[in-house]
Tab-separated table of C-alpha atoms in Angstrom:
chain	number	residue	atom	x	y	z
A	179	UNK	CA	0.000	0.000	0.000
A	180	UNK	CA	1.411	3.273	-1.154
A	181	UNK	CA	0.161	6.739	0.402
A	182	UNK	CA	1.061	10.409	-0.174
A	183	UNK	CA	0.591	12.647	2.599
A	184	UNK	CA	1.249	16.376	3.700
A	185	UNK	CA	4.166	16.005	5.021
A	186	UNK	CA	6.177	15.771	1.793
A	187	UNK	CA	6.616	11.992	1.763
A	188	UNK	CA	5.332	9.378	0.051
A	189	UNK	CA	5.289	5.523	2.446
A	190	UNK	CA	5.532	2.165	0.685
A	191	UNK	CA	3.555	-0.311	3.396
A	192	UNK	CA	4.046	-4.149	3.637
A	193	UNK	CA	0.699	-5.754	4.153
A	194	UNK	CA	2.084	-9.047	5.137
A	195	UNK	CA	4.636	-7.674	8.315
A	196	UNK	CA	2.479	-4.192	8.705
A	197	UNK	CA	5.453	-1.894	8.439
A	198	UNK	CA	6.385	1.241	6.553
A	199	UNK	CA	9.809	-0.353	4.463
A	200	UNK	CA	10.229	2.308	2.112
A	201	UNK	CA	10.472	6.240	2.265
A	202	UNK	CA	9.856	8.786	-0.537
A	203	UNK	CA	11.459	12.203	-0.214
A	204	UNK	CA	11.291	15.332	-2.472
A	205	UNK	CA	14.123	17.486	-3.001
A	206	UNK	CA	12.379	20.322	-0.501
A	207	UNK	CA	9.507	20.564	1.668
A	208	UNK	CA	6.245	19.856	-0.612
A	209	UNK	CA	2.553	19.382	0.884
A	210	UNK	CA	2.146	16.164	-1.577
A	211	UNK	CA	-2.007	15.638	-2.181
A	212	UNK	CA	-2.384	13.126	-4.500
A	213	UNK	CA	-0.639	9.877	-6.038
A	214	UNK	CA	-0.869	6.952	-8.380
A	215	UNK	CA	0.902	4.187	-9.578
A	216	UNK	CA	1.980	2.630	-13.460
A	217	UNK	CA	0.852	-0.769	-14.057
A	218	UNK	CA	3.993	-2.026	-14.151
A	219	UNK	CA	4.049	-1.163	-9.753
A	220	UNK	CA	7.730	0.311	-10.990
A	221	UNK	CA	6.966	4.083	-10.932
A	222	UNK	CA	5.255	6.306	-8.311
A	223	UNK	CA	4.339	9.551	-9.165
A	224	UNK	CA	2.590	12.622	-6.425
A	225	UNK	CA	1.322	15.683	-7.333
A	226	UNK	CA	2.428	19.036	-5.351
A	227	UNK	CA	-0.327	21.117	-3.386
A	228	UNK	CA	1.630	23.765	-2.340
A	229	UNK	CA	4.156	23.677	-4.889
A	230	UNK	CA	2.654	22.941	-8.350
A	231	UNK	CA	4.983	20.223	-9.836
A	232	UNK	CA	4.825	16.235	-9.888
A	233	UNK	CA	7.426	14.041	-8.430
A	234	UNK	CA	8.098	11.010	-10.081
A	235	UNK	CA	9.891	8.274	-8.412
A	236	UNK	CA	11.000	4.011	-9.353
A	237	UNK	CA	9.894	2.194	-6.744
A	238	UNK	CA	12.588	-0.820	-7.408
A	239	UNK	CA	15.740	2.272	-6.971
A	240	UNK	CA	13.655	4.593	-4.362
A	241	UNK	CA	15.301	7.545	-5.979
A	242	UNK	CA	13.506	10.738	-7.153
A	243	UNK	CA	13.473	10.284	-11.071
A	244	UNK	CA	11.993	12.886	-12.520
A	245	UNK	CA	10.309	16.572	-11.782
A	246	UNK	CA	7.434	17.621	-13.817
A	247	UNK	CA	6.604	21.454	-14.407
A	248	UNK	CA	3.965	23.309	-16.027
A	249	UNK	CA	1.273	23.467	-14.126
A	250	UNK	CA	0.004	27.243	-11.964
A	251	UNK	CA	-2.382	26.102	-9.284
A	252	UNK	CA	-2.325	22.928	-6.646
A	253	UNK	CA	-2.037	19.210	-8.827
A	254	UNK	CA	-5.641	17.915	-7.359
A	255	UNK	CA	-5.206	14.316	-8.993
A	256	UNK	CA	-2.811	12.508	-11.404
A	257	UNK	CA	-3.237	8.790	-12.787
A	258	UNK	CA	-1.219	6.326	-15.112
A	259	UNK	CA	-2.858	5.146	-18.203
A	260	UNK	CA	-4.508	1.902	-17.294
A	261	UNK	CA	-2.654	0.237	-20.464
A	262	UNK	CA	0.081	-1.580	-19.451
A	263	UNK	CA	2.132	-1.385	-22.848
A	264	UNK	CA	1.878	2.677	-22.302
A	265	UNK	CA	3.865	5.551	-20.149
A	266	UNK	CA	1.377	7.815	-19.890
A	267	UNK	CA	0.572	10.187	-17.253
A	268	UNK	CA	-2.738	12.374	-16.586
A	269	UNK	CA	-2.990	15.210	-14.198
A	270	UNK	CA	-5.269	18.023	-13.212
A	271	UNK	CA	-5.242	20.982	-11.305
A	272	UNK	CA	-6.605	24.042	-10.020
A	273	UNK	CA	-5.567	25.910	-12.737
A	274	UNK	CA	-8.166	24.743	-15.258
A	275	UNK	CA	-6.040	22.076	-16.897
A	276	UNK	CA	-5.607	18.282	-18.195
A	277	UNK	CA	-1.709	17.703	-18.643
A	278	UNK	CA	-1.061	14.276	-20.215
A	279	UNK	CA	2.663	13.670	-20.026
A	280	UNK	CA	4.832	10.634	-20.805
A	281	UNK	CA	6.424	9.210	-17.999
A	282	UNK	CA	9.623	7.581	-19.607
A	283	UNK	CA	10.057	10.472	-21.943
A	284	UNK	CA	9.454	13.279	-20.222
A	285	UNK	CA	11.030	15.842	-22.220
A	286	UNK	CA	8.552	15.333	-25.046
A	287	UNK	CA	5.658	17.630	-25.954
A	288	UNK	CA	2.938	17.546	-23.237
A	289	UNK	CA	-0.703	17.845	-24.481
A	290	UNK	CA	-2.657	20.414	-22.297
A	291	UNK	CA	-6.119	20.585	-22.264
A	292	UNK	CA	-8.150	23.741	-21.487
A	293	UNK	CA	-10.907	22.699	-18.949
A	294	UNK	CA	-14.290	24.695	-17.853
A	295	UNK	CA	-13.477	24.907	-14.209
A	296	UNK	CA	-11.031	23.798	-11.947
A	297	UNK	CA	-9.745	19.729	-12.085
A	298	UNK	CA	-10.712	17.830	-9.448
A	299	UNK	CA	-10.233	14.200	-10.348
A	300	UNK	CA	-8.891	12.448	-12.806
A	301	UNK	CA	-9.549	8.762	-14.429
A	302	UNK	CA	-8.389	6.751	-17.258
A	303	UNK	CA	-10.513	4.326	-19.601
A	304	UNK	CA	-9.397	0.719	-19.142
A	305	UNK	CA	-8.252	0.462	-22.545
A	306	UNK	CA	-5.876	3.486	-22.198
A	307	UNK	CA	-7.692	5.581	-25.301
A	308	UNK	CA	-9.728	7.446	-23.207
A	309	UNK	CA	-9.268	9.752	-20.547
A	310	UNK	CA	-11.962	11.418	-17.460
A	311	UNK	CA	-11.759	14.497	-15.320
A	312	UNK	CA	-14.223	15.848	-12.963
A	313	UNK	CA	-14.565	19.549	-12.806
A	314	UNK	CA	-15.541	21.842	-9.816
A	315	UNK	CA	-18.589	22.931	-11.993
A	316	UNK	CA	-20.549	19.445	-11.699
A	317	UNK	CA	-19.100	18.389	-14.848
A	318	UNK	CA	-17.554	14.956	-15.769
A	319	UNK	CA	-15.334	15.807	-19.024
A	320	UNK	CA	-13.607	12.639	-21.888
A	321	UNK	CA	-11.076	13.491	-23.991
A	322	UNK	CA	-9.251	11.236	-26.375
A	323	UNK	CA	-6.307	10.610	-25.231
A	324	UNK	CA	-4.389	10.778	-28.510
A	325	UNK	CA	-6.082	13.774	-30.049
A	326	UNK	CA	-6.961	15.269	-26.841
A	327	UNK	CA	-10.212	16.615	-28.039
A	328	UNK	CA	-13.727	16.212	-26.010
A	329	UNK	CA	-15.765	13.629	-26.670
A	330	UNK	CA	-18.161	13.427	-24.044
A	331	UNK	CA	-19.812	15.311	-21.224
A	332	UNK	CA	-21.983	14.489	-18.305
A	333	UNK	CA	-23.543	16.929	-15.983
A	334	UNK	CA	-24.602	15.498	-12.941
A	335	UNK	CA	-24.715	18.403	-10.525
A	336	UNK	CA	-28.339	17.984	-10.215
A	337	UNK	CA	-27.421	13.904	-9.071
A	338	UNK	CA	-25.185	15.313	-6.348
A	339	UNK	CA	-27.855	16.275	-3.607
A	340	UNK	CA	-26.565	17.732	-0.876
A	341	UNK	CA	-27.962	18.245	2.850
A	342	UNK	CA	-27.816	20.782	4.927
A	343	UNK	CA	-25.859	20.941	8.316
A	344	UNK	CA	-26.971	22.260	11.603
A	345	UNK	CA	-24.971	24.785	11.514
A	346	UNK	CA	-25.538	25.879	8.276
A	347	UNK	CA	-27.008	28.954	7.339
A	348	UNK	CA	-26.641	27.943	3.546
A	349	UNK	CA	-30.008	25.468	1.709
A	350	UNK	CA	-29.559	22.186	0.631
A	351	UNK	CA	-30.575	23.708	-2.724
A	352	UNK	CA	-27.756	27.056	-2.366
A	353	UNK	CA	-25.397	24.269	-1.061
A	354	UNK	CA	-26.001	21.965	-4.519
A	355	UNK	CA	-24.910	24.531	-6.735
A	356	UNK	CA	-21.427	23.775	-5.577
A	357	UNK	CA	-21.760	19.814	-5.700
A	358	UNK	CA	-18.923	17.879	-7.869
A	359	UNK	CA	-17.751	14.668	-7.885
A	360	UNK	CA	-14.287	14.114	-6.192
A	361	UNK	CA	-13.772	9.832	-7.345
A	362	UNK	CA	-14.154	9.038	-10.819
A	363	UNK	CA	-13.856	4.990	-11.730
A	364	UNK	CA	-14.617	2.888	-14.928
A	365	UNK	CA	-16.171	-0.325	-15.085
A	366	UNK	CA	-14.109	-3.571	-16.317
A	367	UNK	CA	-15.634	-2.805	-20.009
A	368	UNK	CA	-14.817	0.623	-19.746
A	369	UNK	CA	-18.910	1.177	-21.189
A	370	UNK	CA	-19.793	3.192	-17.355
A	371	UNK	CA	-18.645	5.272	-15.131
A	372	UNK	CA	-18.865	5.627	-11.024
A	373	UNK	CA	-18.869	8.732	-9.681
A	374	UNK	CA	-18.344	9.872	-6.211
A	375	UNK	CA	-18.789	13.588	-3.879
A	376	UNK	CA	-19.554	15.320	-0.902
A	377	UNK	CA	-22.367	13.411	-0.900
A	378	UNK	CA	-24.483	10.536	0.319
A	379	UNK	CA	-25.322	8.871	-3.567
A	380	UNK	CA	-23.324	7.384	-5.651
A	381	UNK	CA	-23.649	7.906	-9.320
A	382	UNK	CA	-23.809	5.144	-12.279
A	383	UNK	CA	-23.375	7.334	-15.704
A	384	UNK	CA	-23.625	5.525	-19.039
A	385	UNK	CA	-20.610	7.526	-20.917
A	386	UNK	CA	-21.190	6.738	-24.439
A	387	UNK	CA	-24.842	8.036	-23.906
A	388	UNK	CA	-24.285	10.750	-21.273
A	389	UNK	CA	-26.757	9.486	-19.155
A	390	UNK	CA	-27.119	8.531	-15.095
A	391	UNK	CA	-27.968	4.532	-14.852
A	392	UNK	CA	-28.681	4.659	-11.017
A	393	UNK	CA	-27.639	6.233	-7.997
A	394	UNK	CA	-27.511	4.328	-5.226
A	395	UNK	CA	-27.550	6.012	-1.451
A	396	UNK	CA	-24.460	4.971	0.421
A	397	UNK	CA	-26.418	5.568	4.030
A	398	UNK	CA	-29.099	6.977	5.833
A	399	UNK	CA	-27.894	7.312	9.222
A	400	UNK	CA	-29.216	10.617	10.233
A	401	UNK	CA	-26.365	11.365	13.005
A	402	UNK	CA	-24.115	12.063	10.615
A	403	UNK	CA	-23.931	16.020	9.122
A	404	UNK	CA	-25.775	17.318	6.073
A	405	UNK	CA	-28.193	14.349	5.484
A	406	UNK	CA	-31.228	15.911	5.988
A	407	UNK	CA	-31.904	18.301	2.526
A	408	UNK	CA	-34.587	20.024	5.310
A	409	UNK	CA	-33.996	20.619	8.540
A	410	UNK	CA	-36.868	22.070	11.285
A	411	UNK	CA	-35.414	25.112	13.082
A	412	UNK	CA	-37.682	24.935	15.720
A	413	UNK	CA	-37.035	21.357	16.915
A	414	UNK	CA	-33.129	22.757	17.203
A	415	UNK	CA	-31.704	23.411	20.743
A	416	UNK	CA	-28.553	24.143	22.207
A	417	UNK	CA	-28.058	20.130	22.739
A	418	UNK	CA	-28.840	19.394	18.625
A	419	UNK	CA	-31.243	18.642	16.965
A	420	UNK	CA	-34.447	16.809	18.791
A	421	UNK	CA	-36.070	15.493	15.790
A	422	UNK	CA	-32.795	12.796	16.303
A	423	UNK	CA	-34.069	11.879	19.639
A	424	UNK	CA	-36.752	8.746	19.474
């Protein structure tokens, strides 16, 4: 198990003997956010928060391969091409771009795509041809990966419906207007598409049709925050809310 974390390092884990064998460093203190692995499990690669470039590192060597630059805001997600016979790298940030680099070449050409809001997540067809980012406007985005033009788009900020919190001054409807999906994942076939947010449904999209399949809701315990889309003012104390007490 690999994880990235804010303290600038990324930890290999061993399952087997629960222990933390191997240490990933960057050249100077970096607030690492996200990370993702090639198929090959040979090459690591982190995205920056603080400081906008991607670290790449060989998992076999534990030294720091490569630095990627280009990108202006925070990297919010990057992801290896699902193909194992390809070196391709996807990553989105803040600043309103898709960057698809190639990992073992990675003084070629990057592609950059100009996106409609800020990039959340990003996720690769299984096939490698394809490529999926989620945008902060609601928005799930496909771009060939070769040509790097749009070929799909599903809105599903209406499917995200968010509650409202006690302390909220904000509606559940006010508070939807914001809603985006922060997990993107295909399906085996590569034909759907699970989507994930701040929120308690889950979202089935057919991609080549652009439309939602289902949407399943992950839980309806009502002691959790932001469940309830209405919530009674009156039945709210300075001990919560009383419509939670049977």
């Amino acid at each position: 198990v690999l994880s990235a974390s804010l303290d600038g390092t990324v930890r290999a884990f061993d399952m087997a003997r629960y222990r933390n064998f191997k240490t990933f460093t960057t050249p100077r203190p970096v607030q690492l956010s996200c990370i993702s692995v090639d198929p090959s499990s040979d090459l690591i690669v982190a995205g920056g928060k603080d400081v906008f470039e991607i670290y790449l590192w060989s998992l076999t060597t534990g030294r720091l391969v490569d630095i990627l630059a280009g990108h202006e805001g925070p990297v919010s997600s990057v992801a290896f091409s699902s193909n194992p016979v390809s070196s391709q790298l996807a990553s989105v940030s803040w600043d309103k771009t898709l960057k698809i680099w190639d990992a073992l070449d990675t003084k070629s050409t990057k592609e950059a795509v100009e996106l409609v809001s800020e990039g959340i997540c990003v996720c690769w067809r299984p096939d490698g041809e394809a490529v999926s980012v989620s945008t902060m406007s609601g928005q799930i985005l496909t771009f060939d990966a070769k040509s790097t033009t749009q070929i799909g788009c599903i809105s599903g900020k209406k499917d995200l419906r968010m509650g409202k919190g006690e302390n909220e001054k904000i509606s559940a409807n006010k508070k939807s207007e914001t809603a985006h999906f922060t997990s993107l994942c295909y399906s085996a076939d590569g034909s759907t598409l699970l989507a994930g947010g701040n929120s308690k449904y889950i979202c089935i999209y057919n991609v080549q049709e652009s439309i939602l399949l289902k949407k399943f809701e992950v839980t309806q315990n009502r002691s959790f925050d932001c469940m309830d889309e209405i919530i009674n003012r009156r039945k709210m104390t300075e001990f919560g809310n009383m419509a939670l007490v049977e």
